[in-house]
mmCIF file of C-alpha atoms in Angstrom:
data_model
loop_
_atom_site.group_PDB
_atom_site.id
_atom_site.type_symbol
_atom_site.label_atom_id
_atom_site.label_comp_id
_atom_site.label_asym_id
_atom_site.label_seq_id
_atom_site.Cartn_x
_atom_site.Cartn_y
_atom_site.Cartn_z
ATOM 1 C CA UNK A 1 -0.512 1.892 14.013
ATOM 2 C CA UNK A 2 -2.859 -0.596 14.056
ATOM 3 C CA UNK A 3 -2.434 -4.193 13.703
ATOM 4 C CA UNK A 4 -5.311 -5.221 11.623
ATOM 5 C CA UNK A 5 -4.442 -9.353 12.327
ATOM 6 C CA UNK A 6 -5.673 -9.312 15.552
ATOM 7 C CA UNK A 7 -8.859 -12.037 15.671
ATOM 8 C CA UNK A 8 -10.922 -9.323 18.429
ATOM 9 C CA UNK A 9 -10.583 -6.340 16.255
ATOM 10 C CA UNK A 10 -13.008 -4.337 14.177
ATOM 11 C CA UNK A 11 -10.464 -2.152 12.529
ATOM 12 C CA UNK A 12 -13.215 -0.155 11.083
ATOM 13 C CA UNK A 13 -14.549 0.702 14.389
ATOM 14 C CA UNK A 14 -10.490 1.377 15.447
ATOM 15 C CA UNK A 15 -10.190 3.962 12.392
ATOM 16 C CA UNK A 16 -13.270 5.415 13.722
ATOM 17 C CA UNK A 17 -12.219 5.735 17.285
ATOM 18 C CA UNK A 18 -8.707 7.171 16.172
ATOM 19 C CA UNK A 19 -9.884 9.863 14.247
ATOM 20 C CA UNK A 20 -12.660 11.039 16.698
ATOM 21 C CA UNK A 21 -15.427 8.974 14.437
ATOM 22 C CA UNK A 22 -14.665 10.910 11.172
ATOM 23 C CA UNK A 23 -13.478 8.382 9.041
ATOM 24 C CA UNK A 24 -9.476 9.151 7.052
ATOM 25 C CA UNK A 25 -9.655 11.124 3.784
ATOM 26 C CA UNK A 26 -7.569 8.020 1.836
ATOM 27 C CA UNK A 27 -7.212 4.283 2.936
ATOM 28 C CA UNK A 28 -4.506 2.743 1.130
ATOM 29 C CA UNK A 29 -5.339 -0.993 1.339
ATOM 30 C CA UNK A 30 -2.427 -3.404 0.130
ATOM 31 C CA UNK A 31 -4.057 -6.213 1.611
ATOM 32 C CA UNK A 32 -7.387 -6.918 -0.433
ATOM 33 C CA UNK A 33 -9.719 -9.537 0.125
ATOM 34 C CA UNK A 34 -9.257 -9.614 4.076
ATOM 35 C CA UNK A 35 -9.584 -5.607 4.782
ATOM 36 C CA UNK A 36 -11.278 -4.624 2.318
ATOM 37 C CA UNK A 37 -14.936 -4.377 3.620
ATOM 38 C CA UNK A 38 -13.013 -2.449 6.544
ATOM 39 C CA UNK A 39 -10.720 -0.118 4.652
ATOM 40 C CA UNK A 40 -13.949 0.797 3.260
ATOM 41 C CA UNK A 41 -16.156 1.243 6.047
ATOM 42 C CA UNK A 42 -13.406 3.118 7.520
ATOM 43 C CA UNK A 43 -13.221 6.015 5.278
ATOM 44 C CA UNK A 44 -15.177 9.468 6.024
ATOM 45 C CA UNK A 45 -18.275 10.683 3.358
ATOM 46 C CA UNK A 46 -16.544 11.342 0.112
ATOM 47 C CA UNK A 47 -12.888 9.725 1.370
ATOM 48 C CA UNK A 48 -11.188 7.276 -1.130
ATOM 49 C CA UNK A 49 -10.205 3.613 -0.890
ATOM 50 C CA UNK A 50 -7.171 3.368 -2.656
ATOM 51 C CA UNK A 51 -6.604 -0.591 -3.243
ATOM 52 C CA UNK A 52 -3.510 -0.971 -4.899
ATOM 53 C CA UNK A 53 -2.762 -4.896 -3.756
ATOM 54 C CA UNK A 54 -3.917 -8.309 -2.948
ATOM 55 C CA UNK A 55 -2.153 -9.781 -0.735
ATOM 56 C CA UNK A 56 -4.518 -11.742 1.041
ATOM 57 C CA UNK A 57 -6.620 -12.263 -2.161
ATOM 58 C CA UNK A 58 -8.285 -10.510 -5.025
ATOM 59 C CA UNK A 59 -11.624 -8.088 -3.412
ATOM 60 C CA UNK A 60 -14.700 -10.633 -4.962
ATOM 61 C CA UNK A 61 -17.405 -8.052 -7.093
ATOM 62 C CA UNK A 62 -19.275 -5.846 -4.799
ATOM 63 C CA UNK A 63 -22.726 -4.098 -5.039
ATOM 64 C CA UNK A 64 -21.521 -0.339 -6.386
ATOM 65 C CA UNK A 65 -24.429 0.934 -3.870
ATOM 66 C CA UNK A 66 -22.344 0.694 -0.995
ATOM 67 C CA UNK A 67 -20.164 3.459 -1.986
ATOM 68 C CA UNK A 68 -23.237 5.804 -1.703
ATOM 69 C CA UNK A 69 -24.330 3.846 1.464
ATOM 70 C CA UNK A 70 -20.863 4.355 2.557
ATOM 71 C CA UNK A 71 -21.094 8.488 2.369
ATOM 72 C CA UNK A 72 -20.774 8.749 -1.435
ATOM 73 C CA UNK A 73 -17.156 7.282 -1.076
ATOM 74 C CA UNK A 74 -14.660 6.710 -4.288
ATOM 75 C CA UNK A 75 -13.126 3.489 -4.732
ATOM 76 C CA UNK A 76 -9.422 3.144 -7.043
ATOM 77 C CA UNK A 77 -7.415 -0.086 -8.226
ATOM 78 C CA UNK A 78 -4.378 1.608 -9.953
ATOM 79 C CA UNK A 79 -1.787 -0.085 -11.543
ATOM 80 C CA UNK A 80 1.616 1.273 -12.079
ATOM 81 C CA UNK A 81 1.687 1.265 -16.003
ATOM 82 C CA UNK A 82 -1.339 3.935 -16.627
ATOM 83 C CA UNK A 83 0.590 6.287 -14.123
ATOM 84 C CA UNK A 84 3.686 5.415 -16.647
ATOM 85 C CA UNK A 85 2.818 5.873 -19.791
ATOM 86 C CA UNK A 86 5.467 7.197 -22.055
ATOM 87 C CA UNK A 87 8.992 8.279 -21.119
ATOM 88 C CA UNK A 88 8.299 11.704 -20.515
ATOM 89 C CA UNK A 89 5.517 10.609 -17.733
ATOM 90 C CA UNK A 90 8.220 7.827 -16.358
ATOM 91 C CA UNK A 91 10.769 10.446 -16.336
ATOM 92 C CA UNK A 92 9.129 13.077 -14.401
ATOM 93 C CA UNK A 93 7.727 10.633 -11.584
ATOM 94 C CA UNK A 94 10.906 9.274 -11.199
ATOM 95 C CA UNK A 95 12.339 12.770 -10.489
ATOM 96 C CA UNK A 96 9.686 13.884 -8.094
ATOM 97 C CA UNK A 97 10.007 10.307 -6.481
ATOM 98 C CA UNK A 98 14.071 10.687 -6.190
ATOM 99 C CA UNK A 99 14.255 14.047 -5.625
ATOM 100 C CA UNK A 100 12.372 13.791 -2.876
ATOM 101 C CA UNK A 101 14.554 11.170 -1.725
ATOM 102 C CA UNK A 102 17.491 13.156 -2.062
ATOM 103 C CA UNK A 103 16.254 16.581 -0.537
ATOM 104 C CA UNK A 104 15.430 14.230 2.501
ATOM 105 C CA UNK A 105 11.649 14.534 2.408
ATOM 106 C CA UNK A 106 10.837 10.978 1.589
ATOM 107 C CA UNK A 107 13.059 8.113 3.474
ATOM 108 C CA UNK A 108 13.296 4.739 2.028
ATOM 109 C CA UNK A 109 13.846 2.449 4.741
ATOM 110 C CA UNK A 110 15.979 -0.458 3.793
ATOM 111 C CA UNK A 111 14.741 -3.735 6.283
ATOM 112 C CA UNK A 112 17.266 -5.653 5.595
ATOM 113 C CA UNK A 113 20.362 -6.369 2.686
ATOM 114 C CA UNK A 114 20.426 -10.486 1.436
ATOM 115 C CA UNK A 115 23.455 -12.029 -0.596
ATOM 116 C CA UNK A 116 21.525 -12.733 -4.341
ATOM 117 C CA UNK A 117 22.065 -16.678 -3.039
ATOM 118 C CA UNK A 118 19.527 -15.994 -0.540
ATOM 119 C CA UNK A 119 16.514 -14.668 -2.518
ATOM 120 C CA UNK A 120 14.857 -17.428 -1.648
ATOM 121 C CA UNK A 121 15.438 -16.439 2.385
ATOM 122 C CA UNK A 122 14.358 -12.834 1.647
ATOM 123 C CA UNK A 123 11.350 -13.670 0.267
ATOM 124 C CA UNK A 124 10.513 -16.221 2.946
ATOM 125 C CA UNK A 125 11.153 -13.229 5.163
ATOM 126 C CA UNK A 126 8.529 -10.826 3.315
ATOM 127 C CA UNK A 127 5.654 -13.151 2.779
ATOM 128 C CA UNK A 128 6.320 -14.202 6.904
ATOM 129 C CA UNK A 129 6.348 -10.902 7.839
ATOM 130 C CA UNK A 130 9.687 -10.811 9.683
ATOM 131 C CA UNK A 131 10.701 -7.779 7.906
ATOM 132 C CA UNK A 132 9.857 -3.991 7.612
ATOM 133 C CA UNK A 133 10.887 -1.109 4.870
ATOM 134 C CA UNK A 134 12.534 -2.693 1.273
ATOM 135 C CA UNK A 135 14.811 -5.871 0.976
ATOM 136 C CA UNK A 136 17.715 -5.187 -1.048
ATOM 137 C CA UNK A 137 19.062 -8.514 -2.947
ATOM 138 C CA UNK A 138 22.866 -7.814 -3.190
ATOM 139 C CA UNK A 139 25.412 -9.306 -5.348
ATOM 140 C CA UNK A 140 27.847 -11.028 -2.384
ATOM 141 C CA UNK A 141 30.783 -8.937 -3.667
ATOM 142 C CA UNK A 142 28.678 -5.978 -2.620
ATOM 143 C CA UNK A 143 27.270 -7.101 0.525
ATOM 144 C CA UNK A 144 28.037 -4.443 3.289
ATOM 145 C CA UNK A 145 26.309 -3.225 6.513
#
């Protein structure tokens, strides 16, 4: 884990030292505008950016050189609805996806539970990153721990 806020760090240069200088196959960059350049310059020749998020800002245009400069690295913005295209498609991803949840391979870690009153709370809590895993907004009558 790396905490890419910290001021001091090049979290390039941490990817690198992690991984023995390599570079990772896949960086999957939520964040956008603010780790971009390093998500990027952390990947090994022919690895992919995966930038599925801005939460710190839309990435401005880049120069389409720097993915050769970079080690002839692939750069994808995917959006949910071309991975979902008919019911069929939806269907089958949703079985692989829950499936997997239910044979225990993939575990969904719920962060925290809020009464539907307190959306408002919860999503004070996301964007101030006091929470971890998925939020579930609850109707009070089914509020339990």
């Amino acid at each position: 884990m790396i905490d890419y806020s910290d001021p001091g760090l090049d979290l390039a240069q941490a990817v690198r030292d992690a991984t023995g200088g390599r570079g990772v196959d896949v960086a999957y960059d939520g964040v956008g505008k603010a780790t971009f350049d390093a998500s990027l310059a952390s990947l090994r020749p022919r690895g992919m950016l995966v930038l599925f998020g801005g939460a710190s800002g839309q990435v401005p245009p880049f120069d389409l050189q720097r993915l050769n400069s970079a080690g002839s690295v692939f750069v994808t913005r995917p959006t949910l609805g071309h991975y979902l295209q008919d019911r069929e498609e939806l269907l089958w991803r949703a079985d692989e996806v829950l499936g997997a949840v239910a044979d225990g391979s993939l575990r969904v870690e719920i962060g925290g539970r809020y009464p539907l009153a307190e959306a408002a709370q919860a999503y004070a809590d996301l964007e101030g990153r006091r929470t971890t895993g998925k939020l579930l907004l609850l109707p009070t009558a089914t509020l339990v721990e």
